């Protein structure tokens, strides 16, 4: 009867070792350290740049099956959540583990509504940025600065404290994001309104002029669905950054600031902005074949395509494509959609992309919708951050409570110079 273990023979010594395989099909990397060639040998390590095949944690928040294109938040399929859920309901589900009942949702919503204002010094802080500062640079700096306004946030092991800090960030990130939007436009800030619900309040703070903004319910629901689709995605780059920085027991504002910094990158959340720039560069359908040939020669990437986990169509991209049609019915067709659809059609028939299992990801269509809603290209990743915030908070809280976790401190393989004596400057070549 096979046991749940590996029998590893070290051919350097002829010794064999039993390495347990746990119920999740993983082995503990530390179990390899016993494999030595001599008593003073450090023992075996795994080498896994970019963590292609390394689980850094156990998590109960999000499940992804990359081959079958499945995404579930706490077991609920993303398709059903996006169709029936509200963003605050999903934020509660990710953070508390269950869909809220009416009383729980009322309290969660009320607690958040109560904390939407930021200290007026934050406004002075924002005034320090150039008018054309990238809003992601402003967002990550300002969220980090929040830690100086709430020093009590350092009590990360106090559950009550963790709750209030997460409420503060859920409440204040839309306010700060809207203030960044207004700063770029040289418009006076529109302050939060407690008579508006979460998404409507954010839209009003970005677009209202003179306190007036006629909301479009179709566009507001479309934005809410987009935020829901971005809410969590297991151990992506920015979530891993939040977990790693948070593992030092720093406050959640500083940890989320690190997540925003990671999301800023064009290979991650910055891809939605890069897709629009790519579509602008292509310019027209007839230039698509030439662009595709350049990508296949390695002269650039098809932004919004490919994924480390999804080796099939990203389920979120399918849902976003549907939302796009609802939005364009309200705003008029975005001419770039035609280029995006043709780009997708050609790529999905081309062996370069098929053989590398490159399909549209969450970023391929989202930017087209944000643009149609009136957001500028460099603001798209801010909208991604607004959506991802509940996931970062849930993953941070899960990490803090995980008894198996310690401060993140990977090992390395040293490939530098051998030990050598110091050389006085006069003797250096
Ligand atoms: C997000 O992790 C997450 O969950 C992220 C995210 C989330 O919700 O948090 O889903 C959000 O970040 C989505 C990804 C957005 N990024 C982009 O759209 C940028 C373009 N995509 C790529 O740069 C790339 O596909 C990544 C970064 C997404 C994934 O890269 P991997 O897994 O490290 O793959 P790789 O770079 O090793 O590429 C494997 C091969 C290479 O070709 P070869 O060297 O084997 O010849 O595929 C090629 C790559 O050149 N390739 C692409 C490509 N992506 C990979 N070629 C052209 N265009 C692309 N987009």
Short mmCIF file of C-alpha atoms and ligand atoms in Angstrom, two decimals:
data_model
loop_
_atom_site.label_atom_id
_atom_site.label_comp_id
_atom_site.label_asym_id
_atom_site.label_seq_id
_atom_site.Cartn_x
_atom_site.Cartn_y
_atom_site.Cartn_z
CA UNK A 1 0.00 0.00 0.00
CA UNK A 2 1.75 3.19 -1.14
CA UNK A 3 2.37 5.63 1.71
CA UNK A 4 1.94 9.40 1.31
CA UNK A 5 5.65 10.00 0.96
CA UNK A 6 8.55 10.25 -1.43
CA UNK A 7 11.53 7.95 -1.10
CA UNK A 8 14.48 10.07 -2.19
CA UNK A 9 17.86 8.50 -2.84
CA UNK A 10 20.82 10.85 -2.75
CA UNK A 11 23.13 9.39 -5.40
CA UNK A 12 26.00 11.40 -3.95
CA UNK A 13 25.87 9.30 -0.78
CA UNK A 14 23.61 6.35 -1.66
CA UNK A 15 21.42 7.29 1.34
CA UNK A 16 17.61 7.20 1.05
CA UNK A 17 15.14 9.46 2.80
CA UNK A 18 11.35 9.30 3.35
CA UNK A 19 9.82 12.73 2.65
CA UNK A 20 6.13 12.99 3.71
CA UNK A 21 3.65 14.26 1.08
CA UNK A 22 0.78 16.06 2.81
CA UNK A 23 -2.93 15.94 1.91
CA UNK A 24 -2.47 18.98 -0.37
CA UNK A 25 0.19 17.24 -2.44
CA UNK A 26 3.06 19.31 -1.07
CA UNK A 27 6.30 18.48 0.69
CA UNK A 28 7.84 20.73 3.33
CA UNK A 29 10.97 22.38 1.90
CA UNK A 30 12.54 22.08 5.36
CA UNK A 31 12.30 18.27 5.09
CA UNK A 32 14.98 18.48 2.39
CA UNK A 33 17.53 19.96 4.76
CA UNK A 34 18.25 16.50 6.23
CA UNK A 35 19.70 15.48 2.85
CA UNK A 36 23.42 16.13 3.35
CA UNK A 37 26.72 14.85 2.01
CA UNK A 38 28.52 15.47 5.33
CA UNK A 39 27.45 16.31 8.92
CA UNK A 40 28.47 19.98 8.50
CA UNK A 41 26.67 20.24 5.15
CA UNK A 42 23.84 22.85 5.23
CA UNK A 43 21.54 20.39 3.52
CA UNK A 44 19.37 20.65 0.41
CA UNK A 45 17.32 23.76 -0.46
CA UNK A 46 14.84 24.27 -3.30
CA UNK A 47 15.71 26.94 -5.89
CA UNK A 48 12.57 28.59 -7.28
CA UNK A 49 13.05 32.13 -8.72
CA UNK A 50 9.68 33.99 -8.94
CA UNK A 51 8.16 31.16 -6.88
CA UNK A 52 6.95 29.31 -10.00
CA UNK A 53 6.33 26.14 -7.98
CA UNK A 54 6.37 27.19 -4.32
CA UNK A 55 3.37 27.55 -2.01
CA UNK A 56 4.17 30.32 0.48
CA UNK A 57 1.08 29.83 2.63
CA UNK A 58 -2.15 27.94 3.22
CA UNK A 59 -5.13 30.16 2.38
CA UNK A 60 -8.90 29.70 2.55
CA UNK A 61 -9.80 32.88 0.70
CA UNK A 62 -9.60 32.34 -3.09
CA UNK A 63 -9.39 29.23 -5.24
CA UNK A 64 -8.13 29.34 -8.82
CA UNK A 65 -7.95 26.42 -11.27
CA UNK A 66 -5.78 27.84 -14.05
CA UNK A 67 -6.36 24.97 -16.48
CA UNK A 68 -10.15 25.00 -16.16
CA UNK A 69 -10.48 28.78 -15.81
CA UNK A 70 -12.15 28.57 -12.40
CA UNK A 71 -12.13 31.39 -9.81
CA UNK A 72 -14.02 31.14 -6.48
CA UNK A 73 -14.12 33.52 -3.51
CA UNK A 74 -14.54 31.46 -0.30
CA UNK A 75 -16.06 28.72 -2.48
CA UNK A 76 -18.54 30.92 -4.36
CA UNK A 77 -18.05 30.94 -8.19
CA UNK A 78 -16.99 34.36 -9.49
CA UNK A 79 -19.76 34.25 -12.10
CA UNK A 80 -22.49 34.06 -9.41
CA UNK A 81 -20.81 36.58 -7.16
CA UNK A 82 -20.43 39.10 -9.99
CA UNK A 83 -24.07 38.64 -11.01
CA UNK A 84 -25.69 38.86 -7.57
CA UNK A 85 -23.18 40.47 -5.16
CA UNK A 86 -22.40 44.01 -4.10
CA UNK A 87 -18.81 45.10 -3.61
CA UNK A 88 -19.12 45.60 0.17
CA UNK A 89 -20.83 42.22 0.48
CA UNK A 90 -17.89 40.60 -1.36
CA UNK A 91 -15.39 42.56 0.77
CA UNK A 92 -17.12 41.17 3.88
CA UNK A 93 -17.12 37.63 2.44
CA UNK A 94 -13.39 37.76 1.68
CA UNK A 95 -12.52 39.20 5.10
CA UNK A 96 -14.93 37.33 7.36
CA UNK A 97 -15.24 34.07 5.39
CA UNK A 98 -19.04 34.05 5.00
CA UNK A 99 -21.61 36.12 3.11
CA UNK A 100 -23.00 38.66 5.62
CA UNK A 101 -26.58 38.47 6.86
CA UNK A 102 -28.59 41.68 6.76
CA UNK A 103 -27.48 42.86 10.22
CA UNK A 104 -23.81 42.10 9.55
CA UNK A 105 -23.91 43.89 6.17
CA UNK A 106 -25.67 46.87 7.75
CA UNK A 107 -22.98 47.18 10.46
CA UNK A 108 -20.10 46.67 7.97
CA UNK A 109 -21.58 49.29 5.63
CA UNK A 110 -22.23 51.72 8.47
CA UNK A 111 -18.76 51.29 9.99
CA UNK A 112 -17.21 52.05 6.59
CA UNK A 113 -19.53 54.99 5.93
CA UNK A 114 -18.44 56.51 9.24
CA UNK A 115 -14.74 56.55 8.29
CA UNK A 116 -14.73 57.95 4.73
CA UNK A 117 -13.13 61.29 5.69
CA UNK A 118 -9.35 61.72 5.79
CA UNK A 119 -7.40 64.13 8.03
CA UNK A 120 -7.16 67.51 6.28
CA UNK A 121 -3.35 67.23 6.50
CA UNK A 122 -3.68 64.47 3.89
CA UNK A 123 -4.88 67.21 1.52
CA UNK A 124 -1.74 69.23 2.28
CA UNK A 125 0.28 66.03 1.65
CA UNK A 126 -1.37 65.59 -1.75
CA UNK A 127 -0.72 69.25 -2.63
CA UNK A 128 2.97 68.41 -2.56
CA UNK A 129 2.68 66.34 -5.76
CA UNK A 130 3.10 67.81 -9.24
CA UNK A 131 -0.25 68.39 -10.99
CA UNK A 132 0.63 65.59 -13.43
CA UNK A 133 1.98 63.09 -10.86
CA UNK A 134 0.95 59.51 -11.70
CA UNK A 135 -2.03 58.72 -9.43
CA UNK A 136 -0.54 55.35 -8.45
CA UNK A 137 2.54 57.13 -7.10
CA UNK A 138 0.28 59.47 -5.14
CA UNK A 139 -1.90 56.59 -3.92
CA UNK A 140 0.92 54.40 -2.62
CA UNK A 141 2.58 57.35 -0.87
CA UNK A 142 -0.62 58.62 0.73
CA UNK A 143 -1.73 55.18 1.94
CA UNK A 144 1.70 54.73 3.50
CA UNK A 145 1.33 58.16 5.13
CA UNK A 146 -1.95 57.02 6.74
CA UNK A 147 0.18 54.91 9.10
CA UNK A 148 1.43 58.16 10.68
CA UNK A 149 -2.15 59.26 11.41
CA UNK A 150 -3.12 55.95 13.06
CA UNK A 151 -0.14 54.83 15.15
CA UNK A 152 -2.44 52.43 17.05
CA UNK A 153 -2.47 50.35 13.83
CA UNK A 154 0.80 48.80 15.00
CA UNK A 155 -1.22 46.49 17.32
CA UNK A 156 -1.65 43.98 14.48
CA UNK A 157 -2.30 41.02 16.81
CA UNK A 158 -5.38 42.67 18.36
CA UNK A 159 -8.48 41.49 16.43
CA UNK A 160 -10.49 44.61 17.29
CA UNK A 161 -7.64 46.77 16.07
CA UNK A 162 -7.31 44.76 12.85
CA UNK A 163 -11.01 45.26 12.20
CA UNK A 164 -11.01 49.05 12.66
CA UNK A 165 -7.89 49.52 10.52
CA UNK A 166 -9.41 47.45 7.72
CA UNK A 167 -12.61 49.49 7.97
CA UNK A 168 -10.53 52.69 7.83
CA UNK A 169 -8.75 51.59 4.64
CA UNK A 170 -11.94 50.32 2.98
CA UNK A 171 -13.49 53.72 3.78
CA UNK A 172 -10.58 56.02 2.97
CA UNK A 173 -9.03 54.49 -0.14
CA UNK A 174 -11.90 55.67 -2.39
CA UNK A 175 -11.60 59.15 -0.86
CA UNK A 176 -7.84 59.30 -1.43
CA UNK A 177 -8.22 57.81 -4.94
CA UNK A 178 -10.84 60.44 -5.81
CA UNK A 179 -8.65 63.22 -4.37
CA UNK A 180 -5.79 62.03 -6.62
CA UNK A 181 -8.16 62.20 -9.59
CA UNK A 182 -9.20 65.77 -8.67
CA UNK A 183 -5.58 66.82 -8.00
CA UNK A 184 -4.58 65.73 -11.51
CA UNK A 185 -7.40 67.82 -12.90
CA UNK A 186 -6.79 70.87 -10.74
CA UNK A 187 -10.34 70.53 -9.43
CA UNK A 188 -11.40 71.25 -5.86
CA UNK A 189 -11.87 68.10 -3.78
CA UNK A 190 -15.38 66.73 -3.50
CA UNK A 191 -15.78 65.38 0.01
CA UNK A 192 -17.47 62.07 0.92
CA UNK A 193 -21.25 62.13 1.25
CA UNK A 194 -22.80 59.79 3.78
CA UNK A 195 -26.12 59.80 1.96
CA UNK A 196 -24.53 57.93 -0.99
CA UNK A 197 -23.64 54.24 -1.06
CA UNK A 198 -20.04 53.11 -1.49
CA UNK A 199 -19.68 53.12 -5.28
CA UNK A 200 -21.93 56.16 -5.79
CA UNK A 201 -19.91 58.09 -3.20
CA UNK A 202 -16.67 57.32 -5.04
CA UNK A 203 -18.14 58.28 -8.43
CA UNK A 204 -19.50 61.50 -6.95
CA UNK A 205 -16.11 62.40 -5.41
CA UNK A 206 -14.43 61.91 -8.79
CA UNK A 207 -16.91 63.39 -11.23
CA UNK A 208 -19.19 65.84 -9.43
CA UNK A 209 -18.89 69.50 -10.38
CA UNK A 210 -20.32 71.97 -7.91
CA UNK A 211 -21.67 69.13 -5.81
CA UNK A 212 -23.76 67.82 -8.67
CA UNK A 213 -23.30 64.55 -10.56
CA UNK A 214 -26.10 62.71 -12.24
CA UNK A 215 -25.14 59.05 -11.63
CA UNK A 216 -25.69 56.54 -14.42
CA UNK A 217 -26.92 53.35 -12.69
CA UNK A 218 -25.70 51.13 -15.55
CA UNK A 219 -22.18 52.55 -15.34
CA UNK A 220 -22.17 52.43 -11.53
CA UNK A 221 -23.22 48.76 -11.54
CA UNK A 222 -20.60 48.05 -14.22
CA UNK A 223 -17.92 49.67 -12.05
CA UNK A 224 -19.11 47.66 -9.05
CA UNK A 225 -18.86 44.41 -11.04
CA UNK A 226 -15.36 45.36 -12.17
CA UNK A 227 -14.30 46.00 -8.57
CA UNK A 228 -15.81 42.65 -7.53
CA UNK A 229 -13.92 40.85 -10.31
CA UNK A 230 -10.65 42.39 -9.08
CA UNK A 231 -11.30 41.82 -5.37
CA UNK A 232 -8.87 38.96 -4.79
CA UNK A 233 -6.72 36.57 -6.76
CA UNK A 234 -4.82 34.38 -4.26
CA UNK A 235 -1.03 34.88 -4.14
CA UNK A 236 -0.47 37.34 -7.00
CA UNK A 237 2.51 39.71 -6.93
CA UNK A 238 0.85 42.54 -4.98
CA UNK A 239 -0.80 40.23 -2.45
CA UNK A 240 2.51 38.48 -1.92
CA UNK A 241 4.03 41.92 -1.29
CA UNK A 242 1.34 42.73 1.29
CA UNK A 243 1.94 39.39 3.02
CA UNK A 244 5.73 39.69 2.98
CA UNK A 245 5.80 43.28 4.26
CA UNK A 246 3.00 42.54 6.74
CA UNK A 247 4.94 39.55 8.08
CA UNK A 248 7.32 42.01 9.77
CA UNK A 249 4.31 43.02 11.94
CA UNK A 250 4.25 46.53 10.46
CA UNK A 251 0.82 48.24 10.33
CA UNK A 252 -1.63 47.36 7.56
CA UNK A 253 -1.38 50.80 5.91
CA UNK A 254 2.35 50.29 5.25
CA UNK A 255 1.74 46.72 4.07
CA UNK A 256 -1.02 47.78 1.65
CA UNK A 257 1.18 50.63 0.40
CA UNK A 258 3.68 47.94 -0.63
CA UNK A 259 0.87 46.08 -2.42
CA UNK A 260 -0.09 49.24 -4.32
CA UNK A 261 3.56 49.66 -5.33
CA UNK A 262 3.68 46.09 -6.70
CA UNK A 263 0.36 46.53 -8.53
CA UNK A 264 1.76 49.66 -10.23
CA UNK A 265 4.06 47.53 -12.40
CA UNK A 266 3.09 47.02 -16.10
CA UNK A 267 3.43 43.24 -15.77
CA UNK A 268 0.78 43.28 -13.02
CA UNK A 269 -1.96 45.83 -12.42
CA UNK A 270 -0.32 48.39 -14.68
CA UNK A 271 -1.19 46.13 -17.63
CA UNK A 272 -4.67 47.64 -18.06
CA UNK A 273 -3.01 51.02 -18.68
CA UNK A 274 -0.42 49.35 -20.95
CA UNK A 275 -3.19 47.70 -23.02
CA UNK A 276 -4.71 51.09 -23.91
CA UNK A 277 -1.29 52.47 -24.84
CA UNK A 278 -0.72 49.35 -26.96
CA UNK A 279 -4.10 49.81 -28.73
CA UNK A 280 -3.22 53.47 -29.36
CA UNK A 281 0.18 52.39 -30.77
CA UNK A 282 -1.51 49.88 -33.11
CA UNK A 283 -3.99 52.56 -34.15
CA UNK A 284 -6.02 50.57 -36.71
CA UNK A 285 -7.02 47.01 -37.59
CA UNK A 286 -4.78 46.85 -40.64
CA UNK A 287 -1.70 47.39 -38.42
CA UNK A 288 -2.51 44.40 -36.19
CA UNK A 289 -0.66 41.71 -38.22
CA UNK A 290 2.53 43.79 -38.17
CA UNK A 291 2.22 44.31 -34.42
CA UNK A 292 1.65 40.58 -33.81
CA UNK A 293 4.75 39.75 -35.88
CA UNK A 294 6.83 42.12 -33.73
CA UNK A 295 5.53 40.44 -30.55
CA UNK A 296 6.37 37.01 -31.95
CA UNK A 297 9.89 38.23 -32.66
CA UNK A 298 10.16 39.14 -28.99
CA UNK A 299 9.99 42.90 -29.71
CA UNK A 300 7.38 43.56 -27.00
CA UNK A 301 4.45 41.81 -25.38
CA UNK A 302 0.75 41.57 -26.16
CA UNK A 303 -0.32 43.39 -22.99
CA UNK A 304 -3.45 42.02 -21.35
CA UNK A 305 -2.55 38.53 -22.56
CA UNK A 306 -0.98 35.68 -20.61
CA UNK A 307 -1.06 34.70 -16.98
CA UNK A 308 1.12 32.82 -14.54
CA UNK A 309 -1.80 30.67 -13.38
CA UNK A 310 -4.52 30.78 -16.06
CA UNK A 311 -3.48 28.61 -18.99
CA UNK A 312 -6.96 29.06 -20.40
CA UNK A 313 -9.29 32.05 -20.75
CA UNK A 314 -9.27 34.16 -17.55
CA UNK A 315 -12.90 33.82 -16.31
CA UNK A 316 -12.82 37.47 -15.30
CA UNK A 317 -11.95 38.54 -18.87
CA UNK A 318 -15.06 36.73 -20.13
CA UNK A 319 -17.26 38.57 -17.61
CA UNK A 320 -15.57 41.93 -18.26
CA UNK A 321 -16.15 41.51 -22.00
CA UNK A 322 -19.88 41.16 -21.26
CA UNK A 323 -19.85 44.26 -19.04
CA UNK A 324 -18.14 46.17 -21.87
CA UNK A 325 -21.20 45.81 -24.09
CA UNK A 326 -23.52 47.09 -21.32
CA UNK A 327 -21.25 50.11 -20.83
CA UNK A 328 -20.85 50.88 -24.53
CA UNK A 329 -24.63 50.72 -24.93
CA UNK A 330 -24.69 53.72 -22.57
CA UNK A 331 -21.56 55.57 -23.65
CA UNK A 332 -21.30 54.69 -27.32
CA UNK A 333 -18.85 52.14 -28.72
CA UNK A 334 -15.19 52.65 -27.88
CA UNK A 335 -13.51 52.47 -31.33
CA UNK A 336 -10.54 50.72 -29.71
CA UNK A 337 -12.81 47.76 -28.88
CA UNK A 338 -12.79 46.79 -32.54
CA UNK A 339 -8.97 46.66 -32.52
CA UNK A 340 -8.98 44.68 -29.24
CA UNK A 341 -11.50 42.13 -30.56
CA UNK A 342 -9.52 41.66 -33.80
CA UNK A 343 -6.26 41.40 -31.83
CA UNK A 344 -7.83 38.68 -29.67
CA UNK A 345 -9.26 36.85 -32.69
CA UNK A 346 -5.89 36.76 -34.48
CA UNK A 347 -3.87 35.88 -31.38
CA UNK A 348 -6.18 33.00 -30.40
CA UNK A 349 -5.57 31.44 -33.82
CA UNK A 350 -1.80 31.94 -33.80
CA UNK A 351 0.40 29.06 -32.67
CA UNK A 352 2.81 31.41 -30.88
CA UNK A 353 0.07 32.29 -28.39
CA UNK A 354 -1.69 28.92 -28.44
CA UNK A 355 1.54 27.00 -27.75
CA UNK A 356 2.32 29.31 -24.84
CA UNK A 357 -1.28 29.15 -23.58
CA UNK A 358 -1.61 32.92 -23.77
CA UNK A 359 -5.21 34.11 -23.45
CA UNK A 360 -6.78 37.45 -22.54
CA UNK A 361 -6.48 38.19 -18.82
CA UNK A 362 -8.38 40.52 -16.53
CA UNK A 363 -6.56 43.55 -17.93
CA UNK A 364 -7.29 43.09 -21.63
CA UNK A 365 -10.77 44.63 -21.72
CA UNK A 366 -11.05 46.47 -18.40
CA UNK A 367 -9.19 49.58 -19.61
CA UNK A 368 -11.61 50.04 -22.53
CA UNK A 369 -14.47 50.19 -20.04
CA UNK A 370 -12.73 52.57 -17.66
CA UNK A 371 -11.94 54.87 -20.59
CA UNK A 372 -15.58 54.83 -21.71
CA UNK A 373 -16.56 55.73 -18.11
CA UNK A 374 -14.41 58.85 -18.35
CA UNK A 375 -11.29 57.77 -16.46
CA UNK A 376 -7.89 58.66 -17.97
CA UNK A 377 -5.48 55.83 -18.86
CA UNK A 378 -3.09 56.43 -15.96
CA UNK A 379 -6.02 56.08 -13.51
CA UNK A 380 -6.98 52.53 -14.53
CA UNK A 381 -4.61 50.85 -12.08
CA UNK A 382 -6.01 53.01 -9.26
CA UNK A 383 -9.38 51.40 -10.03
CA UNK A 384 -7.69 48.00 -9.93
CA UNK A 385 -6.30 48.89 -6.48
CA UNK A 386 -9.77 49.91 -5.25
CA UNK A 387 -11.05 46.52 -6.32
CA UNK A 388 -8.12 44.55 -4.90
CA UNK A 389 -8.14 46.25 -1.49
CA UNK A 390 -10.53 43.80 0.26
CA UNK A 391 -8.41 40.91 -0.97
CA UNK A 392 -5.19 42.47 0.31
CA UNK A 393 -6.86 43.12 3.71
CA UNK A 394 -8.24 39.57 3.94
CA UNK A 395 -4.91 37.99 2.97
CA UNK A 396 -3.03 40.25 5.42
CA UNK A 397 -5.37 39.34 8.27
CA UNK A 398 -5.17 35.61 7.41
CA UNK A 399 -1.36 35.81 7.40
CA UNK A 400 -1.25 37.58 10.80
CA UNK A 401 -3.43 34.84 12.32
CA UNK A 402 -1.60 31.95 10.66
CA UNK A 403 0.40 30.10 13.32
CA UNK A 404 2.65 28.59 10.62
CA UNK A 405 3.77 32.02 9.38
CA UNK A 406 6.86 33.93 10.53
CA UNK A 407 8.69 36.94 9.11
CA UNK A 408 9.25 36.26 5.39
CA UNK A 409 12.96 35.77 4.80
CA UNK A 410 13.81 33.60 1.74
CA UNK A 411 17.25 31.97 1.37
CA UNK A 412 19.53 32.50 -1.65
CA UNK A 413 22.12 30.72 -3.74
CA UNK A 414 25.33 32.77 -3.40
CA UNK A 415 27.16 33.14 -6.72
CA UNK A 416 29.42 36.06 -5.79
CA UNK A 417 33.22 36.26 -5.36
CA UNK A 418 35.13 33.92 -3.04
CA UNK A 419 36.41 35.41 0.27
CA UNK A 420 39.22 37.91 -0.45
CA UNK A 421 41.32 40.49 1.48
CA UNK A 422 40.56 44.23 1.45
CA UNK A 423 42.66 46.21 -1.10
CA UNK A 424 43.82 49.76 -0.30
CA UNK A 425 42.69 52.29 -2.90
CA UNK A 426 46.28 53.03 -3.94
CA UNK A 427 46.66 49.37 -4.91
CA UNK A 428 43.46 49.08 -6.92
CA UNK A 429 43.73 48.91 -10.75
C1 LIG B 1 -2.44 40.49 -13.54
O1 LIG B 1 -0.90 36.76 -10.67
C2 LIG B 1 -2.10 37.23 -10.83
O2 LIG B 1 -3.08 36.64 -10.43
C3 LIG B 1 -2.17 38.59 -11.49
C4 LIG B 1 -3.56 39.14 -11.77
C5 LIG B 1 -4.31 39.42 -10.49
O3 LIG B 1 -5.55 39.40 -10.52
O4 LIG B 1 -3.64 39.77 -9.49
O5 LIG B 1 -4.29 38.21 -12.54
C6 LIG B 1 -3.49 40.47 -12.52
O6 LIG B 1 -1.35 40.93 -13.25
C7 LIG B 1 -2.72 39.91 -14.90
C8 LIG B 1 -1.46 39.92 -15.83
C9 LIG B 1 -1.35 41.32 -16.44
N1 LIG B 1 -0.08 41.43 -17.16
C10 LIG B 1 -0.06 41.51 -18.51
O7 LIG B 1 -1.06 41.38 -19.22
C11 LIG B 1 1.32 41.77 -19.09
C12 LIG B 1 1.55 40.85 -20.26
N2 LIG B 1 1.62 39.48 -19.74
C13 LIG B 1 2.90 38.97 -19.43
O8 LIG B 1 3.96 39.81 -19.24
C14 LIG B 1 2.93 37.60 -18.77
O9 LIG B 1 2.02 36.82 -19.42
C15 LIG B 1 2.69 37.56 -17.28
C16 LIG B 1 3.59 38.48 -16.54
C17 LIG B 1 1.28 37.88 -16.96
C18 LIG B 1 2.97 36.12 -16.81
O10 LIG B 1 4.28 35.89 -17.11
P1 LIG B 1 5.02 34.48 -16.75
O11 LIG B 1 4.06 33.52 -16.18
O12 LIG B 1 6.23 34.82 -15.99
O13 LIG B 1 5.36 33.95 -18.18
P2 LIG B 1 6.70 34.27 -18.93
O14 LIG B 1 6.98 35.75 -18.86
O15 LIG B 1 7.73 33.33 -18.44
O16 LIG B 1 6.29 33.91 -20.44
C19 LIG B 1 6.26 32.56 -20.88
C20 LIG B 1 6.40 32.67 -22.39
C21 LIG B 1 7.61 33.51 -22.81
O17 LIG B 1 7.96 33.08 -24.14
P3 LIG B 1 9.31 32.16 -24.28
O18 LIG B 1 10.41 32.86 -23.52
O19 LIG B 1 8.92 30.83 -23.68
O20 LIG B 1 9.54 32.11 -25.77
O21 LIG B 1 5.26 33.35 -22.94
C22 LIG B 1 5.69 34.59 -23.51
C23 LIG B 1 7.06 34.90 -22.94
O22 LIG B 1 7.80 35.70 -23.86
N3 LIG B 1 4.69 35.58 -23.10
C24 LIG B 1 4.22 36.51 -23.91
C25 LIG B 1 3.27 37.19 -23.14
N4 LIG B 1 3.22 36.67 -21.90
C26 LIG B 1 4.12 35.66 -21.88
N5 LIG B 1 4.50 36.82 -25.19
C27 LIG B 1 3.77 37.84 -25.70
N6 LIG B 1 2.84 38.56 -25.02
C28 LIG B 1 2.57 38.25 -23.75
N7 LIG B 1 1.64 38.95 -23.07
#
